[in-house]
């Protein structure tokens, strides 16, 4: 009997995921509710993994003192569709990149365009603090610019807010710069019938999130937790 331990090292954070696999013997393990494989289940699985990767990338690339930027629209200039909003976002990013290229400054960002609960489209950015923020204000022509330094001690909290937005059900579109560093991902096969019910944090780390239960898709036991470095 064995289980898989997945470790994701993302900046000051370490993500742990423990699960069983059909490849490593799970005949006597109690299962949760059964999920029939179908296109909708696969879509949900892909969406969950996509959001996890966004969270890992944010934790890997950004830190306290980088920028949280929100771009909104004047009522008279609100785009009618997500397609139009994405075009305007792309134009803004292109112009910003061109400005910074002349100064030999890299642009590192991740962005999310969202249709809020009231129907209005807007853009959220997390941007590396390496240039004069006034450039952003000068380039956004469609409405207000709200900028603040990231103040949280855990990028995980901000990353989770980023992927969730105003609502899990709201319409969203994500994009990132290509120069984002990738988190380090490792797998271990552990020969044991079960894992420790109460995980212990690594030295100098604190556990800030934990989930124990059954995997939504396989129905088998699953545990995940997040640690952040504190000193």
PDB file of C-alpha atoms in Angstrom:
ATOM      1  CA  UNK A   1       0.000   0.000   0.000  1.00  0.00           C
ATOM      2  CA  UNK A   2       1.333   3.445  -0.890  1.00  0.00           C
ATOM      3  CA  UNK A   3       0.257   7.019  -1.425  1.00  0.00           C
ATOM      4  CA  UNK A   4       1.587   9.943  -3.459  1.00  0.00           C
ATOM      5  CA  UNK A   5       2.946  13.075  -1.790  1.00  0.00           C
ATOM      6  CA  UNK A   6       3.154  16.112  -4.054  1.00  0.00           C
ATOM      7  CA  UNK A   7       5.260  19.056  -2.867  1.00  0.00           C
ATOM      8  CA  UNK A   8       5.120  22.463  -4.531  1.00  0.00           C
ATOM      9  CA  UNK A   9       7.764  24.991  -3.477  1.00  0.00           C
ATOM     10  CA  UNK A  10       6.510  28.462  -4.385  1.00  0.00           C
ATOM     11  CA  UNK A  11       8.524  31.358  -2.985  1.00  0.00           C
ATOM     12  CA  UNK A  12       7.944  31.593   0.775  1.00  0.00           C
ATOM     13  CA  UNK A  13       5.226  28.932   0.559  1.00  0.00           C
ATOM     14  CA  UNK A  14       5.235  25.132   0.476  1.00  0.00           C
ATOM     15  CA  UNK A  15       2.111  23.320  -0.743  1.00  0.00           C
ATOM     16  CA  UNK A  16       1.581  19.652   0.137  1.00  0.00           C
ATOM     17  CA  UNK A  17      -0.945  17.304  -1.473  1.00  0.00           C
ATOM     18  CA  UNK A  18      -1.367  13.668  -0.403  1.00  0.00           C
ATOM     19  CA  UNK A  19      -3.552  11.244  -2.310  1.00  0.00           C
ATOM     20  CA  UNK A  20      -3.954   7.624  -3.341  1.00  0.00           C
ATOM     21  CA  UNK A  21      -3.678   6.371  -6.904  1.00  0.00           C
ATOM     22  CA  UNK A  22      -4.994   3.328  -8.768  1.00  0.00           C
ATOM     23  CA  UNK A  23      -1.371   2.599  -9.716  1.00  0.00           C
ATOM     24  CA  UNK A  24      -0.305   1.992  -6.132  1.00  0.00           C
ATOM     25  CA  UNK A  25      -2.983  -0.230  -4.630  1.00  0.00           C
ATOM     26  CA  UNK A  26      -6.100   1.208  -3.018  1.00  0.00           C
ATOM     27  CA  UNK A  27      -8.464  -1.787  -2.803  1.00  0.00           C
ATOM     28  CA  UNK A  28      -9.134  -1.557   0.929  1.00  0.00           C
ATOM     29  CA  UNK A  29      -9.317   2.234   1.230  1.00  0.00           C
ATOM     30  CA  UNK A  30     -12.821   3.598   1.977  1.00  0.00           C
ATOM     31  CA  UNK A  31     -14.105   5.912  -0.713  1.00  0.00           C
ATOM     32  CA  UNK A  32     -16.254   8.987  -0.620  1.00  0.00           C
ATOM     33  CA  UNK A  33     -19.130   9.640  -3.040  1.00  0.00           C
ATOM     34  CA  UNK A  34     -18.522   8.226  -6.505  1.00  0.00           C
ATOM     35  CA  UNK A  35     -18.004  10.619  -9.438  1.00  0.00           C
ATOM     36  CA  UNK A  36     -18.716   9.353 -12.924  1.00  0.00           C
ATOM     37  CA  UNK A  37     -16.132  10.511 -15.436  1.00  0.00           C
ATOM     38  CA  UNK A  38     -17.733  12.868 -17.925  1.00  0.00           C
ATOM     39  CA  UNK A  39     -16.937  16.034 -19.815  1.00  0.00           C
ATOM     40  CA  UNK A  40     -18.318  18.230 -17.013  1.00  0.00           C
ATOM     41  CA  UNK A  41     -16.194  16.484 -14.362  1.00  0.00           C
ATOM     42  CA  UNK A  42     -13.127  16.809 -16.594  1.00  0.00           C
ATOM     43  CA  UNK A  43     -13.883  20.491 -17.154  1.00  0.00           C
ATOM     44  CA  UNK A  44     -14.129  21.095 -13.406  1.00  0.00           C
ATOM     45  CA  UNK A  45     -10.906  19.166 -12.822  1.00  0.00           C
ATOM     46  CA  UNK A  46      -9.052  21.234 -15.421  1.00  0.00           C
ATOM     47  CA  UNK A  47     -10.429  24.489 -14.007  1.00  0.00           C
ATOM     48  CA  UNK A  48      -9.334  23.544 -10.487  1.00  0.00           C
ATOM     49  CA  UNK A  49      -5.811  22.652 -11.630  1.00  0.00           C
ATOM     50  CA  UNK A  50      -5.605  25.884 -13.645  1.00  0.00           C
ATOM     51  CA  UNK A  51      -6.446  27.957 -10.571  1.00  0.00           C
ATOM     52  CA  UNK A  52      -3.984  26.019  -8.428  1.00  0.00           C
ATOM     53  CA  UNK A  53      -1.206  26.759 -10.922  1.00  0.00           C
ATOM     54  CA  UNK A  54      -2.113  30.459 -10.860  1.00  0.00           C
ATOM     55  CA  UNK A  55      -1.906  30.455  -7.047  1.00  0.00           C
ATOM     56  CA  UNK A  56       1.477  28.673  -7.118  1.00  0.00           C
ATOM     57  CA  UNK A  57       2.831  31.106  -9.719  1.00  0.00           C
ATOM     58  CA  UNK A  58       1.690  34.153  -7.741  1.00  0.00           C
ATOM     59  CA  UNK A  59       3.363  32.833  -4.581  1.00  0.00           C
ATOM     60  CA  UNK A  60       6.539  32.111  -6.566  1.00  0.00           C
ATOM     61  CA  UNK A  61       6.862  35.464  -8.304  1.00  0.00           C
ATOM     62  CA  UNK A  62       5.431  38.163  -6.053  1.00  0.00           C
ATOM     63  CA  UNK A  63       5.891  39.411  -2.511  1.00  0.00           C
ATOM     64  CA  UNK A  64       4.957  42.112  -0.065  1.00  0.00           C
ATOM     65  CA  UNK A  65       5.650  45.584  -1.567  1.00  0.00           C
ATOM     66  CA  UNK A  66       4.724  44.560  -5.128  1.00  0.00           C
ATOM     67  CA  UNK A  67       1.588  46.164  -6.596  1.00  0.00           C
ATOM     68  CA  UNK A  68      -2.085  45.253  -6.584  1.00  0.00           C
ATOM     69  CA  UNK A  69      -3.683  47.207  -9.431  1.00  0.00           C
ATOM     70  CA  UNK A  70      -7.359  47.487 -10.381  1.00  0.00           C
ATOM     71  CA  UNK A  71      -8.472  49.124 -13.627  1.00  0.00           C
ATOM     72  CA  UNK A  72     -12.124  50.102 -13.924  1.00  0.00           C
ATOM     73  CA  UNK A  73     -14.281  51.773 -16.577  1.00  0.00           C
ATOM     74  CA  UNK A  74     -16.309  54.938 -16.790  1.00  0.00           C
ATOM     75  CA  UNK A  75     -19.992  54.095 -17.205  1.00  0.00           C
ATOM     76  CA  UNK A  76     -19.955  55.461 -20.741  1.00  0.00           C
ATOM     77  CA  UNK A  77     -16.927  53.347 -21.733  1.00  0.00           C
ATOM     78  CA  UNK A  78     -17.802  49.955 -20.291  1.00  0.00           C
ATOM     79  CA  UNK A  79     -17.209  47.187 -22.856  1.00  0.00           C
ATOM     80  CA  UNK A  80     -20.208  45.081 -23.814  1.00  0.00           C
ATOM     81  CA  UNK A  81     -18.352  41.771 -23.776  1.00  0.00           C
ATOM     82  CA  UNK A  82     -15.415  39.901 -22.273  1.00  0.00           C
ATOM     83  CA  UNK A  83     -13.894  39.744 -25.758  1.00  0.00           C
ATOM     84  CA  UNK A  84     -13.741  43.541 -25.980  1.00  0.00           C
ATOM     85  CA  UNK A  85     -12.434  43.855 -22.420  1.00  0.00           C
ATOM     86  CA  UNK A  86      -9.628  41.390 -23.202  1.00  0.00           C
ATOM     87  CA  UNK A  87      -8.675  43.396 -26.303  1.00  0.00           C
ATOM     88  CA  UNK A  88      -8.427  46.563 -24.211  1.00  0.00           C
ATOM     89  CA  UNK A  89      -6.403  44.721 -21.585  1.00  0.00           C
ATOM     90  CA  UNK A  90      -4.020  43.422 -24.250  1.00  0.00           C
ATOM     91  CA  UNK A  91      -3.576  46.919 -25.694  1.00  0.00           C
ATOM     92  CA  UNK A  92      -2.825  48.310 -22.230  1.00  0.00           C
ATOM     93  CA  UNK A  93      -0.241  45.567 -21.536  1.00  0.00           C
ATOM     94  CA  UNK A  94       1.368  46.038 -24.950  1.00  0.00           C
ATOM     95  CA  UNK A  95       1.743  49.798 -24.437  1.00  0.00           C
ATOM     96  CA  UNK A  96       3.110  49.300 -20.919  1.00  0.00           C
ATOM     97  CA  UNK A  97       5.620  46.722 -22.119  1.00  0.00           C
ATOM     98  CA  UNK A  98       6.773  49.041 -24.927  1.00  0.00           C
ATOM     99  CA  UNK A  99       7.290  51.913 -22.461  1.00  0.00           C
ATOM    100  CA  UNK A 100       9.330  49.735 -20.122  1.00  0.00           C
ATOM    101  CA  UNK A 101      11.348  48.140 -22.925  1.00  0.00           C
ATOM    102  CA  UNK A 102      12.748  51.566 -23.814  1.00  0.00           C
ATOM    103  CA  UNK A 103      14.055  51.778 -20.239  1.00  0.00           C
ATOM    104  CA  UNK A 104      15.286  48.157 -20.313  1.00  0.00           C
ATOM    105  CA  UNK A 105      12.883  47.237 -17.488  1.00  0.00           C
ATOM    106  CA  UNK A 106      11.146  43.827 -17.488  1.00  0.00           C
ATOM    107  CA  UNK A 107       7.380  43.611 -16.986  1.00  0.00           C
ATOM    108  CA  UNK A 108       6.298  40.781 -14.692  1.00  0.00           C
ATOM    109  CA  UNK A 109       2.576  40.500 -14.041  1.00  0.00           C
ATOM    110  CA  UNK A 110      -0.450  38.290 -13.739  1.00  0.00           C
ATOM    111  CA  UNK A 111      -3.889  39.619 -14.641  1.00  0.00           C
ATOM    112  CA  UNK A 112      -7.522  38.684 -14.253  1.00  0.00           C
ATOM    113  CA  UNK A 113     -10.415  40.279 -16.109  1.00  0.00           C
ATOM    114  CA  UNK A 114     -13.751  39.757 -14.425  1.00  0.00           C
ATOM    115  CA  UNK A 115     -17.395  40.525 -14.863  1.00  0.00           C
ATOM    116  CA  UNK A 116     -18.427  41.489 -11.341  1.00  0.00           C
ATOM    117  CA  UNK A 117     -21.607  40.544  -9.496  1.00  0.00           C
ATOM    118  CA  UNK A 118     -23.256  43.762 -10.744  1.00  0.00           C
ATOM    119  CA  UNK A 119     -22.297  43.032 -14.350  1.00  0.00           C
ATOM    120  CA  UNK A 120     -19.441  45.507 -14.793  1.00  0.00           C
ATOM    121  CA  UNK A 121     -16.132  44.383 -16.284  1.00  0.00           C
ATOM    122  CA  UNK A 122     -12.842  45.334 -14.649  1.00  0.00           C
ATOM    123  CA  UNK A 123      -9.229  44.170 -14.488  1.00  0.00           C
ATOM    124  CA  UNK A 124      -7.032  43.085 -11.569  1.00  0.00           C
ATOM    125  CA  UNK A 125      -3.239  42.964 -11.874  1.00  0.00           C
ATOM    126  CA  UNK A 126      -0.430  41.845  -9.613  1.00  0.00           C
ATOM    127  CA  UNK A 127       2.708  43.594 -10.898  1.00  0.00           C
ATOM    128  CA  UNK A 128       6.360  43.427  -9.878  1.00  0.00           C
ATOM    129  CA  UNK A 129       7.420  46.704  -8.260  1.00  0.00           C
ATOM    130  CA  UNK A 130      10.393  47.650 -10.460  1.00  0.00           C
ATOM    131  CA  UNK A 131       9.239  50.854 -12.188  1.00  0.00           C
ATOM    132  CA  UNK A 132       7.450  54.167 -11.622  1.00  0.00           C
ATOM    133  CA  UNK A 133       3.794  53.388 -11.032  1.00  0.00           C
ATOM    134  CA  UNK A 134       2.815  56.672 -12.690  1.00  0.00           C
ATOM    135  CA  UNK A 135       3.308  54.962 -16.054  1.00  0.00           C
ATOM    136  CA  UNK A 136       0.262  52.769 -15.386  1.00  0.00           C
ATOM    137  CA  UNK A 137      -1.885  55.760 -14.493  1.00  0.00           C
ATOM    138  CA  UNK A 138      -0.899  57.536 -17.694  1.00  0.00           C
ATOM    139  CA  UNK A 139      -1.695  54.544 -19.931  1.00  0.00           C
ATOM    140  CA  UNK A 140      -5.182  53.543 -18.727  1.00  0.00           C
ATOM    141  CA  UNK A 141      -7.597  55.773 -20.637  1.00  0.00           C
ATOM    142  CA  UNK A 142     -10.975  54.192 -19.875  1.00  0.00           C
ATOM    143  CA  UNK A 143     -11.580  54.996 -16.216  1.00  0.00           C
ATOM    144  CA  UNK A 144     -10.060  54.847 -12.748  1.00  0.00           C
ATOM    145  CA  UNK A 145      -6.796  53.258 -11.630  1.00  0.00           C
ATOM    146  CA  UNK A 146      -6.510  51.964  -8.071  1.00  0.00           C
ATOM    147  CA  UNK A 147      -3.013  51.003  -6.932  1.00  0.00           C
ATOM    148  CA  UNK A 148      -1.740  49.823  -3.576  1.00  0.00           C
ATOM    149  CA  UNK A 149       1.318  48.042  -2.269  1.00  0.00           C
ATOM    150  CA  UNK A 150       0.677  44.435  -1.369  1.00  0.00           C
ATOM    151  CA  UNK A 151       0.559  44.398   2.411  1.00  0.00           C
ATOM    152  CA  UNK A 152      -0.228  40.775   3.303  1.00  0.00           C
ATOM    153  CA  UNK A 153       2.468  38.593   4.874  1.00  0.00           C
ATOM    154  CA  UNK A 154       1.134  35.628   2.890  1.00  0.00           C
ATOM    155  CA  UNK A 155       0.790  35.847  -0.875  1.00  0.00           C
ATOM    156  CA  UNK A 156      -1.416  32.764  -0.608  1.00  0.00           C
ATOM    157  CA  UNK A 157      -4.275  34.852   0.795  1.00  0.00           C
ATOM    158  CA  UNK A 158      -4.062  37.365  -2.048  1.00  0.00           C
ATOM    159  CA  UNK A 159      -3.646  34.615  -4.654  1.00  0.00           C
ATOM    160  CA  UNK A 160      -6.793  32.859  -3.443  1.00  0.00           C
ATOM    161  CA  UNK A 161      -8.719  36.129  -3.602  1.00  0.00           C
ATOM    162  CA  UNK A 162      -7.306  36.695  -7.098  1.00  0.00           C
ATOM    163  CA  UNK A 163      -8.578  33.394  -8.509  1.00  0.00           C
ATOM    164  CA  UNK A 164     -11.926  33.658  -6.737  1.00  0.00           C
ATOM    165  CA  UNK A 165     -12.684  37.294  -7.606  1.00  0.00           C
ATOM    166  CA  UNK A 166     -16.054  38.748  -6.660  1.00  0.00           C
ATOM    167  CA  UNK A 167     -17.622  35.310  -6.909  1.00  0.00           C
ATOM    168  CA  UNK A 168     -16.586  31.782  -7.899  1.00  0.00           C
ATOM    169  CA  UNK A 169     -19.379  31.893 -10.482  1.00  0.00           C
ATOM    170  CA  UNK A 170     -18.469  35.222 -12.084  1.00  0.00           C
ATOM    171  CA  UNK A 171     -17.025  35.286 -15.610  1.00  0.00           C
ATOM    172  CA  UNK A 172     -13.216  35.488 -15.543  1.00  0.00           C
ATOM    173  CA  UNK A 173     -10.234  35.414 -17.852  1.00  0.00           C
ATOM    174  CA  UNK A 174      -6.613  35.045 -16.700  1.00  0.00           C
ATOM    175  CA  UNK A 175      -3.291  35.897 -18.326  1.00  0.00           C
ATOM    176  CA  UNK A 176       0.342  36.295 -17.210  1.00  0.00           C
ATOM    177  CA  UNK A 177       3.663  37.500 -18.543  1.00  0.00           C
ATOM    178  CA  UNK A 178       5.907  34.838 -20.030  1.00  0.00           C
ATOM    179  CA  UNK A 179       8.832  35.686 -17.753  1.00  0.00           C
ATOM    180  CA  UNK A 180       7.114  34.260 -14.654  1.00  0.00           C
ATOM    181  CA  UNK A 181       9.271  31.813 -12.714  1.00  0.00           C
ATOM    182  CA  UNK A 182       7.818  28.333 -12.271  1.00  0.00           C
ATOM    183  CA  UNK A 183       7.367  26.704  -8.863  1.00  0.00           C
ATOM    184  CA  UNK A 184       9.387  23.588  -8.083  1.00  0.00           C
ATOM    185  CA  UNK A 185       7.222  20.457  -8.020  1.00  0.00           C
ATOM    186  CA  UNK A 186       8.326  17.114  -6.571  1.00  0.00           C
ATOM    187  CA  UNK A 187       6.574  13.755  -6.185  1.00  0.00           C
ATOM    188  CA  UNK A 188       7.266  10.975  -3.682  1.00  0.00           C
ATOM    189  CA  UNK A 189       5.741   7.514  -3.442  1.00  0.00           C
ATOM    190  CA  UNK A 190       5.399   6.728   0.265  1.00  0.00           C
ATOM    191  CA  UNK A 191       4.938   3.109   1.315  1.00  0.00           C
ATOM    192  CA  UNK A 192       2.241   3.491   3.959  1.00  0.00           C
ATOM    193  CA  UNK A 193      -1.486   2.807   4.285  1.00  0.00           C
ATOM    194  CA  UNK A 194      -2.225   6.308   5.588  1.00  0.00           C
ATOM    195  CA  UNK A 195      -0.622   9.652   6.311  1.00  0.00           C
ATOM    196  CA  UNK A 196      -0.371  11.539   9.598  1.00  0.00           C
ATOM    197  CA  UNK A 197      -3.780  12.988  10.368  1.00  0.00           C
ATOM    198  CA  UNK A 198      -2.236  16.140  11.844  1.00  0.00           C
ATOM    199  CA  UNK A 199       0.647  17.374   9.652  1.00  0.00           C
ATOM    200  CA  UNK A 200       3.609  19.115  11.251  1.00  0.00           C
ATOM    201  CA  UNK A 201       5.034  22.308   9.832  1.00  0.00           C
ATOM    202  CA  UNK A 202       8.603  22.409   8.613  1.00  0.00           C
ATOM    203  CA  UNK A 203      11.035  24.318  10.834  1.00  0.00           C
ATOM    204  CA  UNK A 204      10.552  28.107  10.470  1.00  0.00           C
ATOM    205  CA  UNK A 205       7.209  27.536   8.703  1.00  0.00           C
ATOM    206  CA  UNK A 206       3.585  27.829   9.824  1.00  0.00           C
ATOM    207  CA  UNK A 207       0.598  25.925   8.423  1.00  0.00           C
ATOM    208  CA  UNK A 208      -1.982  28.476   7.241  1.00  0.00           C
ATOM    209  CA  UNK A 209      -4.428  26.248   5.352  1.00  0.00           C
ATOM    210  CA  UNK A 210      -5.394  22.587   5.659  1.00  0.00           C
ATOM    211  CA  UNK A 211      -8.033  20.336   4.117  1.00  0.00           C
ATOM    212  CA  UNK A 212      -8.784  16.695   4.961  1.00  0.00           C
ATOM    213  CA  UNK A 213     -11.453  14.729   3.188  1.00  0.00           C
ATOM    214  CA  UNK A 214     -12.160  12.876  -0.020  1.00  0.00           C
ATOM    215  CA  UNK A 215     -10.897  13.907  -3.416  1.00  0.00           C
ATOM    216  CA  UNK A 216     -13.714  15.481  -5.447  1.00  0.00           C
ATOM    217  CA  UNK A 217     -12.900  13.459  -8.552  1.00  0.00           C
ATOM    218  CA  UNK A 218     -11.430  10.111  -7.448  1.00  0.00           C
ATOM    219  CA  UNK A 219     -13.467   9.758  -4.267  1.00  0.00           C
ATOM    220  CA  UNK A 220     -10.427   8.540  -2.304  1.00  0.00           C
ATOM    221  CA  UNK A 221      -8.928  10.129   0.851  1.00  0.00           C
ATOM    222  CA  UNK A 222      -7.055  13.362   0.246  1.00  0.00           C
ATOM    223  CA  UNK A 223      -5.111  15.867   2.318  1.00  0.00           C
ATOM    224  CA  UNK A 224      -3.636  19.215   1.394  1.00  0.00           C
ATOM    225  CA  UNK A 225      -2.019  21.961   3.412  1.00  0.00           C
ATOM    226  CA  UNK A 226      -0.063  25.163   2.867  1.00  0.00           C
ATOM    227  CA  UNK A 227       2.946  26.359   4.859  1.00  0.00           C
ATOM    228  CA  UNK A 228       4.435  29.855   4.816  1.00  0.00           C
ATOM    229  CA  UNK A 229       7.882  30.822   6.037  1.00  0.00           C
ATOM    230  CA  UNK A 230       7.754  33.028   9.144  1.00  0.00           C
ATOM    231  CA  UNK A 231      11.421  33.765   9.848  1.00  0.00           C
TER     232      UNK A 231
END
